[in-house]
């Protein structure tokens, strides 16, 4: 079973939204499991201290390496990838999510305050992963996002296996626009290509729209897509 182990000072934030909808149903039926481990239980003093002032001075607090190491060692001694949610990390991509979903699960460490002692990252070989170029107040929402993205790819979680293959990023393009009834909404009709029942026409329209949206909105993805499509001629 795919298992997410989350180390956090707020275990009560889990499963949170992952108790609902597809992820919640899949968890209830044993497709995946979640352990939220409270870091505070591994503090060495009676106050449950998990943080201390930064060496060198400055604002905020830093999560203690010794406490986090004890928590990690107790909760996750197996071979699953150990990720530290961090704005300094490698940006998470759909390709990485798909690779993580194929494995046994993940161990996620959630930072708080100014972050975690650098020595812990090295000593427990944590890989830093970011969910975007903005700063959250803690790693928990990032962990929820990563787990959600992985769980929906587990076999049997989404209705049709095919629906993940056609999505944004899977082919390196953003997804084409979607429509449903009514046929006319506030004077706007559904594009003709989608309503005639001609499957080849539908496929061509969707491909063209996916390319247009990617070109307009994500020049970075568009450049990478073109490079892959047209390998340089010798
Ligand atoms: N002082 C740090 C930010 C700390 S934010 C810096 O400037 O880099 C507190 C915690 O929130 C981080 O330790 C991390 O676990 C989490 N976090 C914040 N933004 C994140 C992001 N974009 N992706 C993943 N985790 C994030």
PDB file of C-alpha atoms in Angstrom, residues 52-144:
ATOM      1  CA  UNK A  52      15.457  27.538  19.136  1.00  0.00           C
ATOM      2  CA  UNK A  53      16.925  30.907  18.172  1.00  0.00           C
ATOM      3  CA  UNK A  54      19.031  31.116  14.976  1.00  0.00           C
ATOM      4  CA  UNK A  55      22.814  30.890  15.279  1.00  0.00           C
ATOM      5  CA  UNK A  56      24.232  34.232  14.188  1.00  0.00           C
ATOM      6  CA  UNK A  57      21.146  36.113  15.301  1.00  0.00           C
ATOM      7  CA  UNK A  58      18.216  37.482  13.366  1.00  0.00           C
ATOM      8  CA  UNK A  59      14.468  37.086  13.538  1.00  0.00           C
ATOM      9  CA  UNK A  60      12.426  33.940  14.044  1.00  0.00           C
ATOM     10  CA  UNK A  61      13.186  30.439  15.239  1.00  0.00           C
ATOM     11  CA  UNK A  62      14.821  27.357  13.711  1.00  0.00           C
ATOM     12  CA  UNK A  63      13.590  23.776  14.091  1.00  0.00           C
ATOM     13  CA  UNK A  64      16.069  21.720  16.083  1.00  0.00           C
ATOM     14  CA  UNK A  65      18.109  19.024  14.291  1.00  0.00           C
ATOM     15  CA  UNK A  66      18.232  16.636  17.257  1.00  0.00           C
ATOM     16  CA  UNK A  67      14.461  16.589  17.789  1.00  0.00           C
ATOM     17  CA  UNK A  68      13.680  16.190  14.078  1.00  0.00           C
ATOM     18  CA  UNK A  69      16.275  13.410  13.715  1.00  0.00           C
ATOM     19  CA  UNK A  70      14.653  11.435  16.539  1.00  0.00           C
ATOM     20  CA  UNK A  71      11.237  11.874  14.952  1.00  0.00           C
ATOM     21  CA  UNK A  72      12.463  10.765  11.509  1.00  0.00           C
ATOM     22  CA  UNK A  73      14.355   7.762  12.916  1.00  0.00           C
ATOM     23  CA  UNK A  74      11.318   6.596  14.859  1.00  0.00           C
ATOM     24  CA  UNK A  75       8.771   7.126  12.090  1.00  0.00           C
ATOM     25  CA  UNK A  76      10.511   6.221   8.861  1.00  0.00           C
ATOM     26  CA  UNK A  77      13.349   3.727   8.726  1.00  0.00           C
ATOM     27  CA  UNK A  78      12.306   2.321   5.334  1.00  0.00           C
ATOM     28  CA  UNK A  79      13.401   3.067   1.766  1.00  0.00           C
ATOM     29  CA  UNK A  80      10.764   5.644   0.820  1.00  0.00           C
ATOM     30  CA  UNK A  81      12.054   9.008  -0.459  1.00  0.00           C
ATOM     31  CA  UNK A  82      12.423  11.539   2.357  1.00  0.00           C
ATOM     32  CA  UNK A  83      11.398  15.007   1.274  1.00  0.00           C
ATOM     33  CA  UNK A  84      11.625  18.298   3.116  1.00  0.00           C
ATOM     34  CA  UNK A  85       8.972  20.773   2.026  1.00  0.00           C
ATOM     35  CA  UNK A  86      10.964  23.931   1.337  1.00  0.00           C
ATOM     36  CA  UNK A  87      10.732  27.085  -0.798  1.00  0.00           C
ATOM     37  CA  UNK A  88      14.428  26.502  -1.614  1.00  0.00           C
ATOM     38  CA  UNK A  89      13.701  23.060  -3.026  1.00  0.00           C
ATOM     39  CA  UNK A  90      13.478  21.675  -6.541  1.00  0.00           C
ATOM     40  CA  UNK A  91      10.075  22.747  -7.933  1.00  0.00           C
ATOM     41  CA  UNK A  92       7.596  19.853  -7.905  1.00  0.00           C
ATOM     42  CA  UNK A  93       6.490  18.706 -11.366  1.00  0.00           C
ATOM     43  CA  UNK A  94       3.859  16.305 -12.677  1.00  0.00           C
ATOM     44  CA  UNK A  95       6.691  14.002 -13.819  1.00  0.00           C
ATOM     45  CA  UNK A  96       8.065  13.826 -10.264  1.00  0.00           C
ATOM     46  CA  UNK A  97       4.577  13.302  -8.858  1.00  0.00           C
ATOM     47  CA  UNK A  98       4.015  10.410 -11.284  1.00  0.00           C
ATOM     48  CA  UNK A  99       7.366   8.855 -10.280  1.00  0.00           C
ATOM     49  CA  UNK A 100       6.530   9.184  -6.562  1.00  0.00           C
ATOM     50  CA  UNK A 101       3.080   7.654  -7.145  1.00  0.00           C
ATOM     51  CA  UNK A 102       4.721   4.572  -8.722  1.00  0.00           C
ATOM     52  CA  UNK A 103       6.835   3.956  -5.609  1.00  0.00           C
ATOM     53  CA  UNK A 104       6.014   2.806  -2.069  1.00  0.00           C
ATOM     54  CA  UNK A 105       5.100   6.274  -0.794  1.00  0.00           C
ATOM     55  CA  UNK A 106       6.812   9.284   0.751  1.00  0.00           C
ATOM     56  CA  UNK A 107       8.123  10.622   4.037  1.00  0.00           C
ATOM     57  CA  UNK A 108       7.471  14.363   4.241  1.00  0.00           C
ATOM     58  CA  UNK A 109       9.034  16.726   6.750  1.00  0.00           C
ATOM     59  CA  UNK A 110       7.118  19.971   7.309  1.00  0.00           C
ATOM     60  CA  UNK A 111       9.118  22.998   8.345  1.00  0.00           C
ATOM     61  CA  UNK A 112       7.751  25.889  10.396  1.00  0.00           C
ATOM     62  CA  UNK A 113       9.194  29.225  11.556  1.00  0.00           C
ATOM     63  CA  UNK A 114      12.375  30.116   9.610  1.00  0.00           C
ATOM     64  CA  UNK A 115      12.964  26.516   8.571  1.00  0.00           C
ATOM     65  CA  UNK A 116      15.073  23.620   9.856  1.00  0.00           C
ATOM     66  CA  UNK A 117      18.684  23.281  10.998  1.00  0.00           C
ATOM     67  CA  UNK A 118      20.798  22.686   7.861  1.00  0.00           C
ATOM     68  CA  UNK A 119      22.711  19.816   9.505  1.00  0.00           C
ATOM     69  CA  UNK A 120      19.507  17.776   9.780  1.00  0.00           C
ATOM     70  CA  UNK A 121      18.966  18.054   6.005  1.00  0.00           C
ATOM     71  CA  UNK A 122      22.397  16.572   5.348  1.00  0.00           C
ATOM     72  CA  UNK A 123      22.375  14.009   8.162  1.00  0.00           C
ATOM     73  CA  UNK A 124      19.017  12.472   7.172  1.00  0.00           C
ATOM     74  CA  UNK A 125      19.528  13.033   3.415  1.00  0.00           C
ATOM     75  CA  UNK A 126      16.361  15.048   2.971  1.00  0.00           C
ATOM     76  CA  UNK A 127      15.591  16.175  -0.547  1.00  0.00           C
ATOM     77  CA  UNK A 128      14.161  19.703  -0.580  1.00  0.00           C
ATOM     78  CA  UNK A 129      10.991  20.075  -2.665  1.00  0.00           C
ATOM     79  CA  UNK A 130       9.082  23.303  -3.348  1.00  0.00           C
ATOM     80  CA  UNK A 131       5.490  23.669  -4.520  1.00  0.00           C
ATOM     81  CA  UNK A 132       6.087  27.103  -6.009  1.00  0.00           C
ATOM     82  CA  UNK A 133       7.897  30.406  -5.781  1.00  0.00           C
ATOM     83  CA  UNK A 134       6.045  31.858  -2.805  1.00  0.00           C
ATOM     84  CA  UNK A 135       6.423  31.386   0.938  1.00  0.00           C
ATOM     85  CA  UNK A 136       3.908  29.465   3.042  1.00  0.00           C
ATOM     86  CA  UNK A 137       3.916  29.688   6.826  1.00  0.00           C
ATOM     87  CA  UNK A 138       4.579  25.964   7.118  1.00  0.00           C
ATOM     88  CA  UNK A 139       5.183  22.800   5.107  1.00  0.00           C
ATOM     89  CA  UNK A 140       1.795  21.225   5.910  1.00  0.00           C
ATOM     90  CA  UNK A 141      -0.165  22.738   3.017  1.00  0.00           C
ATOM     91  CA  UNK A 142       2.700  21.862   0.674  1.00  0.00           C
ATOM     92  CA  UNK A 143       2.625  18.267   1.977  1.00  0.00           C
ATOM     93  CA  UNK A 144      -1.157  18.075   1.461  1.00  0.00           C
TER      94      UNK A 144
END
